[in-house]
Amino acid sequence: VSLHLALGAAIWGLLVTGALVGWYAARAAYGDATAGTGATGRPVEDPAAAAAPAPTMRERVSAYVALTKPRIIELLLVTTVPVMFLAERGVPSVWLVVATLVGGTLSAGAANTFNSVYDRDIDALMHRTSNRPMVTGAITTRNAVLFGAALTVISTLWFALVVNVLSALLSLAAIALYAVGYTILLKRRTSQNIVRGGIAGCMPTLIGWSAVTGTVGWPAVVLFLVIFFWTPPHYWPLSMAFRDDYSTAGVPMLPVERGPVAVGRQIVAYSWVMVATSLVLVPVAPMGWVYVVTAVLSGALFIAEAHRLLRAARGGATGTALKPMRLFHYSITYVTLVFLAVAVDPLLYFPLS
């Protein structure tokens, strides 16, 4: 039965991968046939690059690693392992944790690779992303697509054969949601791209839970929603700091479309909902004092930072004077603290009553 389900997951993974490969390969081929850029203005590999010295093996490996955006992967894994501790109500199997981390790394790397390929034109226009491998020509479009496809197939098979089929399907769904849902359908079309497209970044909570239990429980759903409401106040401050970059690239991020006050209001609203949702986990899981104290204190500081940003915007501050990166950096600290408490609370469980 397990092999049968694994084969089904693998076939589905290959179909999705085939669709993505066809999409990217067709766009790249059309670009090659139209004198340097595709119909959408996408750059293709510079023929002069062939005359450049061949990169060393270390440089090649470094370029492929950069293609997967390791820093984003680290943040995704931070939300996976603690959920496994909560699902186990203790310390899960070390092998299961390692297997889930390996699968999650490969899966996130695949999604980020497809994103890098599709966004290579706007990455070239933004100072923050102008050194990415697809922009510099360190990796060709064809090789990048094949690399992403290989990561997709390997991660799906890995989850299906080593962890379980449900985790494999959730992993595959996360790749599709990010590579297609966010990157292709939403990012360039709506200022709510981060809100709707952020669903892909919430999937590790479900994957971590399913890896241990083989199901998707309500605690995992609550933590899914915490990350869902966390994503806008995490990413919009970054978008405010790099507003000119996004504007130049034609990406309709909310700070590009709306003024600082309007964005600040939405950041505050999402922050309050996020903190309230984090407290819903207390009766659902249930959680003890370790989690409650951490969630309340870190959440209060998050809300205070959100209100500080809004006050600065109302006071007429713009650009760097808003200091939006303060909230961006703290948002990473917040999610780390909350999920650390998710992992520690079951080990040092002190019930509320």
Short mmCIF file of C-alpha atoms in Angstrom, two decimals:
data_model
loop_
_atom_site.label_atom_id
_atom_site.label_comp_id
_atom_site.label_asym_id
_atom_site.label_seq_id
_atom_site.Cartn_x
_atom_site.Cartn_y
_atom_site.Cartn_z
CA VAL A 1 0.00 0.00 0.00
CA SER A 2 2.82 2.39 0.87
CA LEU A 3 4.62 1.73 -2.41
CA HIS A 4 1.36 2.21 -4.31
CA LEU A 5 0.75 5.61 -2.67
CA ALA A 6 4.38 6.59 -3.14
CA LEU A 7 4.15 5.81 -6.85
CA GLY A 8 1.00 7.90 -7.11
CA ALA A 9 2.71 10.83 -5.39
CA ALA A 10 5.72 10.46 -7.68
CA ILE A 11 3.55 10.44 -10.82
CA TRP A 12 1.74 13.56 -9.65
CA GLY A 13 5.08 15.20 -8.88
CA LEU A 14 6.38 14.38 -12.34
CA LEU A 15 3.25 15.83 -13.98
CA VAL A 16 3.56 19.09 -12.07
CA THR A 17 7.28 19.21 -12.79
CA GLY A 18 6.65 18.54 -16.47
CA ALA A 19 4.19 21.41 -16.64
CA LEU A 20 6.68 23.78 -14.99
CA VAL A 21 9.55 22.63 -17.20
CA GLY A 22 7.41 23.10 -20.31
CA TRP A 23 6.39 26.58 -19.20
CA TYR A 24 9.88 27.84 -18.44
CA ALA A 25 11.57 26.09 -21.37
CA ALA A 26 9.04 27.53 -23.85
CA ARG A 27 9.55 31.06 -22.54
CA ALA A 28 13.34 30.68 -22.65
CA ALA A 29 13.27 29.24 -26.19
CA TYR A 30 11.01 32.05 -27.41
CA GLY A 31 13.34 34.60 -25.85
CA ASP A 32 16.36 33.05 -27.58
CA ALA A 33 14.58 33.38 -30.91
CA THR A 34 13.80 37.09 -30.53
CA ALA A 35 17.15 38.84 -30.52
CA GLY A 36 18.13 39.01 -26.90
CA THR A 37 14.81 39.34 -25.10
CA GLY A 38 11.49 37.56 -25.07
CA ALA A 39 8.16 39.15 -25.96
CA THR A 40 7.74 40.09 -22.31
CA GLY A 41 11.12 41.82 -22.19
CA ARG A 42 12.84 38.98 -20.33
CA PRO A 43 16.62 38.86 -20.81
CA VAL A 44 18.16 35.71 -22.18
CA GLU A 45 21.71 34.52 -21.66
CA ASP A 46 24.31 36.87 -23.08
CA PRO A 47 26.16 35.19 -26.00
CA ALA A 48 29.31 37.01 -24.87
CA ALA A 49 29.20 34.98 -21.67
CA ALA A 50 30.53 32.02 -23.67
CA ALA A 51 33.84 33.84 -24.02
CA ALA A 52 34.22 34.32 -20.27
CA PRO A 53 36.53 32.00 -18.30
CA ALA A 54 34.84 28.78 -17.26
CA PRO A 55 33.73 28.91 -13.61
CA THR A 56 35.37 26.58 -11.12
CA MET A 57 33.47 23.72 -9.52
CA ARG A 58 33.24 25.69 -6.28
CA GLU A 59 31.75 28.68 -8.12
CA ARG A 60 29.21 26.44 -9.85
CA VAL A 61 28.12 24.83 -6.60
CA SER A 62 27.92 28.22 -4.91
CA ALA A 63 25.72 29.54 -7.74
CA TYR A 64 23.30 26.62 -7.51
CA VAL A 65 23.10 26.97 -3.73
CA ALA A 66 22.37 30.69 -4.12
CA LEU A 67 19.65 29.80 -6.62
CA THR A 68 17.73 28.02 -3.84
CA LYS A 69 17.83 31.11 -1.53
CA PRO A 70 19.19 29.38 1.60
CA ARG A 71 18.26 32.22 3.97
CA ILE A 72 14.58 31.79 3.10
CA ILE A 73 14.90 28.03 3.56
CA GLU A 74 16.31 28.54 7.07
CA LEU A 75 13.23 30.52 8.05
CA LEU A 76 10.92 27.86 6.64
CA LEU A 77 12.67 25.11 8.59
CA VAL A 78 12.33 27.15 11.79
CA THR A 79 8.56 26.68 11.49
CA THR A 80 8.78 22.96 10.69
CA VAL A 81 10.76 21.29 13.48
CA PRO A 82 8.96 22.91 16.46
CA VAL A 83 5.63 21.72 15.11
CA MET A 84 7.04 18.18 15.10
CA PHE A 85 7.83 18.51 18.81
CA LEU A 86 4.30 19.70 19.47
CA ALA A 87 2.76 16.89 17.43
CA GLU A 88 4.84 14.34 19.33
CA ARG A 89 4.25 16.11 22.67
CA GLY A 90 7.91 15.44 23.26
CA VAL A 91 11.05 14.70 21.27
CA PRO A 92 10.28 13.09 17.90
CA SER A 93 12.53 10.52 16.26
CA VAL A 94 15.84 12.10 15.32
CA TRP A 95 15.78 10.26 12.01
CA LEU A 96 12.28 11.59 11.26
CA VAL A 97 13.38 15.14 12.03
CA VAL A 98 16.44 14.81 9.80
CA ALA A 99 14.40 13.22 7.00
CA THR A 100 11.81 15.99 7.18
CA LEU A 101 14.50 18.68 7.16
CA VAL A 102 16.16 17.13 4.12
CA GLY A 103 12.86 16.87 2.27
CA GLY A 104 11.84 20.38 3.28
CA THR A 105 15.17 21.83 2.17
CA LEU A 106 14.91 20.15 -1.24
CA SER A 107 11.29 21.21 -1.65
CA ALA A 108 11.89 24.85 -0.68
CA GLY A 109 14.97 24.89 -2.90
CA ALA A 110 12.88 23.75 -5.86
CA ALA A 111 10.27 26.46 -5.30
CA ASN A 112 12.90 29.17 -4.90
CA THR A 113 14.72 27.98 -8.01
CA PHE A 114 11.61 28.29 -10.18
CA ASN A 115 11.00 31.72 -8.66
CA SER A 116 14.56 32.78 -9.51
CA VAL A 117 14.14 31.64 -13.11
CA TYR A 118 10.82 33.39 -13.68
CA ASP A 119 11.82 36.62 -11.91
CA ARG A 120 15.22 37.00 -13.54
CA ASP A 121 14.04 40.04 -15.52
CA ILE A 122 12.82 42.05 -12.54
CA ASP A 123 15.72 40.84 -10.38
CA ALA A 124 18.04 42.51 -12.89
CA LEU A 125 16.27 45.83 -12.30
CA MET A 126 16.42 45.72 -8.50
CA HIS A 127 19.60 46.62 -6.64
CA ARG A 128 18.83 44.13 -3.85
CA THR A 129 18.63 41.17 -6.26
CA SER A 130 20.96 42.20 -9.08
CA ASN A 131 23.68 39.72 -8.07
CA ARG A 132 21.51 36.60 -8.19
CA PRO A 133 22.83 33.75 -10.40
CA MET A 134 20.11 34.07 -13.04
CA VAL A 135 20.90 37.76 -13.45
CA THR A 136 24.67 37.43 -13.65
CA GLY A 137 24.46 34.51 -16.06
CA ALA A 138 26.23 32.13 -13.69
CA ILE A 139 23.55 29.55 -14.49
CA THR A 140 21.68 29.18 -17.78
CA THR A 141 17.90 29.14 -17.86
CA ARG A 142 17.84 25.56 -19.14
CA ASN A 143 20.10 24.28 -16.38
CA ALA A 144 18.19 26.18 -13.72
CA VAL A 145 14.86 24.74 -14.86
CA LEU A 146 16.29 21.21 -14.92
CA PHE A 147 17.77 21.78 -11.47
CA GLY A 148 14.42 22.93 -10.10
CA ALA A 149 12.67 19.99 -11.75
CA ALA A 150 15.16 17.55 -10.25
CA LEU A 151 14.69 19.03 -6.78
CA THR A 152 10.92 18.76 -7.17
CA VAL A 153 11.03 15.09 -8.13
CA ILE A 154 13.62 14.15 -5.52
CA SER A 155 11.86 15.99 -2.68
CA THR A 156 8.50 14.44 -3.56
CA LEU A 157 9.92 10.93 -3.75
CA TRP A 158 11.93 11.48 -0.58
CA PHE A 159 8.89 12.53 1.42
CA ALA A 160 6.73 9.76 -0.02
CA LEU A 161 9.24 6.95 0.59
CA VAL A 162 11.00 8.12 3.75
CA VAL A 163 8.39 10.19 5.63
CA ASN A 164 4.83 9.65 4.36
CA VAL A 165 2.66 10.33 1.35
CA LEU A 166 0.63 13.13 2.95
CA SER A 167 3.82 15.08 3.65
CA ALA A 168 4.89 14.48 0.03
CA LEU A 169 1.62 15.88 -1.31
CA LEU A 170 1.79 18.90 1.00
CA SER A 171 5.38 19.53 -0.08
CA LEU A 172 4.42 19.33 -3.74
CA ALA A 173 1.48 21.66 -3.13
CA ALA A 174 3.84 24.17 -1.50
CA ILE A 175 6.10 24.14 -4.58
CA ALA A 176 3.14 24.68 -6.91
CA LEU A 177 1.64 27.43 -4.73
CA TYR A 178 4.90 29.37 -4.66
CA ALA A 179 6.18 28.76 -8.18
CA VAL A 180 2.84 29.13 -9.95
CA GLY A 181 0.36 30.71 -7.54
CA TYR A 182 2.62 33.45 -6.17
CA THR A 183 5.43 33.89 -8.70
CA ILE A 184 3.46 33.60 -11.95
CA LEU A 185 -0.14 34.49 -11.11
CA LEU A 186 -0.02 36.97 -8.23
CA LYS A 187 3.30 38.78 -7.79
CA ARG A 188 3.01 41.04 -10.83
CA ARG A 189 -0.76 41.42 -10.85
CA THR A 190 -1.98 42.50 -7.42
CA SER A 191 -0.83 44.46 -4.39
CA GLN A 192 -2.22 41.61 -2.29
CA ASN A 193 0.38 39.24 -3.76
CA ILE A 194 2.09 38.64 -0.41
CA VAL A 195 -1.21 38.00 1.39
CA ARG A 196 -2.52 35.34 -0.98
CA GLY A 197 0.83 34.05 -2.14
CA GLY A 198 1.99 33.75 1.46
CA ILE A 199 0.03 30.51 1.77
CA ALA A 200 3.01 28.65 0.33
CA GLY A 201 5.18 29.84 3.21
CA CYS A 202 2.65 28.49 5.72
CA MET A 203 2.84 24.92 4.45
CA PRO A 204 5.86 23.84 6.60
CA THR A 205 3.61 23.88 9.68
CA LEU A 206 1.31 21.32 8.06
CA ILE A 207 4.24 19.28 6.75
CA GLY A 208 5.88 19.13 10.18
CA TRP A 209 2.68 17.94 11.84
CA SER A 210 1.85 15.41 9.13
CA ALA A 211 5.39 13.98 9.26
CA VAL A 212 4.78 12.91 12.86
CA THR A 213 1.08 12.06 12.85
CA GLY A 214 0.22 11.28 9.23
CA THR A 215 -2.65 13.77 9.53
CA VAL A 216 -3.27 17.52 9.66
CA GLY A 217 -4.46 18.48 13.14
CA TRP A 218 -6.05 21.68 14.41
CA PRO A 219 -2.89 22.89 16.20
CA ALA A 220 -1.09 22.75 12.85
CA VAL A 221 -3.92 24.71 11.24
CA VAL A 222 -3.68 27.40 13.94
CA LEU A 223 0.07 27.72 13.42
CA PHE A 224 -0.55 27.82 9.66
CA LEU A 225 -2.77 30.85 10.26
CA VAL A 226 -0.19 32.47 12.54
CA ILE A 227 2.34 32.41 9.68
CA PHE A 228 -0.36 33.52 7.22
CA PHE A 229 -1.11 36.66 9.25
CA TRP A 230 2.59 37.15 10.07
CA THR A 231 3.69 37.29 6.42
CA PRO A 232 2.27 40.75 5.49
CA PRO A 233 3.69 42.64 8.51
CA HIS A 234 6.95 40.77 7.94
CA TYR A 235 7.31 41.51 4.22
CA TRP A 236 5.62 44.89 3.80
CA PRO A 237 8.23 46.73 5.92
CA LEU A 238 10.91 45.27 3.63
CA SER A 239 8.88 46.44 0.63
CA MET A 240 8.68 49.91 2.18
CA ALA A 241 12.45 50.02 2.54
CA PHE A 242 12.96 48.91 -1.08
CA ARG A 243 9.93 50.68 -2.52
CA ASP A 244 11.93 52.33 -5.31
CA ASP A 245 13.35 48.97 -6.39
CA TYR A 246 9.90 47.42 -6.66
CA SER A 247 8.55 50.48 -8.43
CA THR A 248 11.36 50.37 -11.00
CA ALA A 249 10.73 46.67 -11.61
CA GLY A 250 6.97 47.26 -11.98
CA VAL A 251 6.03 44.95 -9.11
CA PRO A 252 2.80 46.23 -7.48
CA MET A 253 3.76 45.68 -3.86
CA LEU A 254 1.36 47.39 -1.47
CA PRO A 255 3.91 50.10 -0.47
CA VAL A 256 4.26 50.93 -4.18
CA GLU A 257 0.51 51.20 -4.71
CA ARG A 258 -0.43 52.87 -1.41
CA GLY A 259 1.04 55.51 0.88
CA PRO A 260 2.94 54.79 4.12
CA VAL A 261 -0.07 55.53 6.35
CA ALA A 262 -2.35 53.11 4.50
CA VAL A 263 0.34 50.42 4.59
CA GLY A 264 1.02 51.10 8.26
CA ARG A 265 -2.65 50.63 9.11
CA GLN A 266 -2.74 47.26 7.41
CA ILE A 267 0.48 46.21 9.14
CA VAL A 268 -1.06 47.09 12.50
CA ALA A 269 -4.28 45.22 11.69
CA TYR A 270 -2.47 42.06 10.61
CA SER A 271 -0.20 42.26 13.66
CA TRP A 272 -3.14 42.28 16.06
CA VAL A 273 -4.83 39.39 14.27
CA MET A 274 -1.56 37.44 14.21
CA VAL A 275 -1.01 37.78 17.96
CA ALA A 276 -4.65 36.90 18.70
CA THR A 277 -4.37 33.82 16.49
CA SER A 278 -1.19 32.73 18.28
CA LEU A 279 -3.16 32.68 21.55
CA VAL A 280 -5.84 30.46 20.02
CA LEU A 281 -3.25 27.69 20.14
CA VAL A 282 -3.38 27.72 23.95
CA PRO A 283 -6.77 25.94 24.29
CA VAL A 284 -6.45 24.02 21.00
CA ALA A 285 -3.10 22.28 21.61
CA PRO A 286 -3.26 22.77 24.68
CA MET A 287 -0.25 24.89 25.66
CA GLY A 288 1.23 25.78 29.03
CA TRP A 289 2.80 28.82 30.65
CA VAL A 290 6.05 28.69 28.67
CA TYR A 291 4.22 29.28 25.40
CA VAL A 292 1.70 31.73 26.84
CA VAL A 293 4.34 34.03 28.35
CA THR A 294 6.47 33.93 25.19
CA ALA A 295 3.55 34.54 22.84
CA VAL A 296 2.15 37.42 24.92
CA LEU A 297 5.44 39.26 25.50
CA SER A 298 6.88 38.82 22.01
CA GLY A 299 3.48 39.60 20.49
CA ALA A 300 3.13 42.78 22.56
CA LEU A 301 6.51 43.98 21.33
CA PHE A 302 5.54 43.16 17.75
CA ILE A 303 2.36 45.20 18.05
CA ALA A 304 4.28 48.07 19.66
CA GLU A 305 6.74 48.09 16.74
CA ALA A 306 3.85 48.05 14.24
CA HIS A 307 2.23 51.03 15.96
CA ARG A 308 5.59 52.85 16.04
CA LEU A 309 5.83 52.45 12.27
CA LEU A 310 2.29 53.77 11.82
CA ARG A 311 2.96 56.78 14.05
CA ALA A 312 6.08 57.59 12.08
CA ALA A 313 4.08 57.42 8.84
CA ARG A 314 1.37 59.68 10.24
CA GLY A 315 4.07 62.10 11.32
CA GLY A 316 5.11 62.51 7.71
CA ALA A 317 8.19 60.29 7.77
CA THR A 318 9.07 58.59 4.49
CA GLY A 319 11.76 56.27 3.19
CA THR A 320 14.51 55.41 5.66
CA ALA A 321 13.08 57.86 8.20
CA LEU A 322 10.25 55.38 8.75
CA LYS A 323 12.80 52.79 9.88
CA PRO A 324 10.70 49.93 8.48
CA MET A 325 13.59 47.47 8.73
CA ARG A 326 13.28 47.57 12.53
CA LEU A 327 9.96 45.77 12.27
CA PHE A 328 11.24 43.48 9.50
CA HIS A 329 14.18 42.29 11.59
CA TYR A 330 12.08 41.92 14.72
CA SER A 331 9.46 39.92 12.82
CA ILE A 332 12.12 37.24 12.25
CA THR A 333 12.98 37.29 15.95
CA TYR A 334 9.28 37.06 16.81
CA VAL A 335 8.56 33.98 14.73
CA THR A 336 11.74 32.33 16.04
CA LEU A 337 10.75 32.95 19.66
CA VAL A 338 7.16 31.80 19.23
CA PHE A 339 8.09 28.58 17.45
CA LEU A 340 10.90 27.92 19.91
CA ALA A 341 8.23 28.10 22.61
CA VAL A 342 6.08 25.72 20.57
CA ALA A 343 8.91 23.18 20.76
CA VAL A 344 9.90 23.76 24.39
CA ASP A 345 6.41 23.96 25.91
CA PRO A 346 5.59 20.23 25.50
CA LEU A 347 8.94 19.37 27.11
CA LEU A 348 8.40 21.68 30.11
CA TYR A 349 4.64 21.57 30.26
CA PHE A 350 3.22 23.74 33.03
CA PRO A 351 -0.58 23.74 32.56
CA LEU A 352 -2.49 26.97 33.09
CA SER A 353 -4.68 25.36 35.76
#
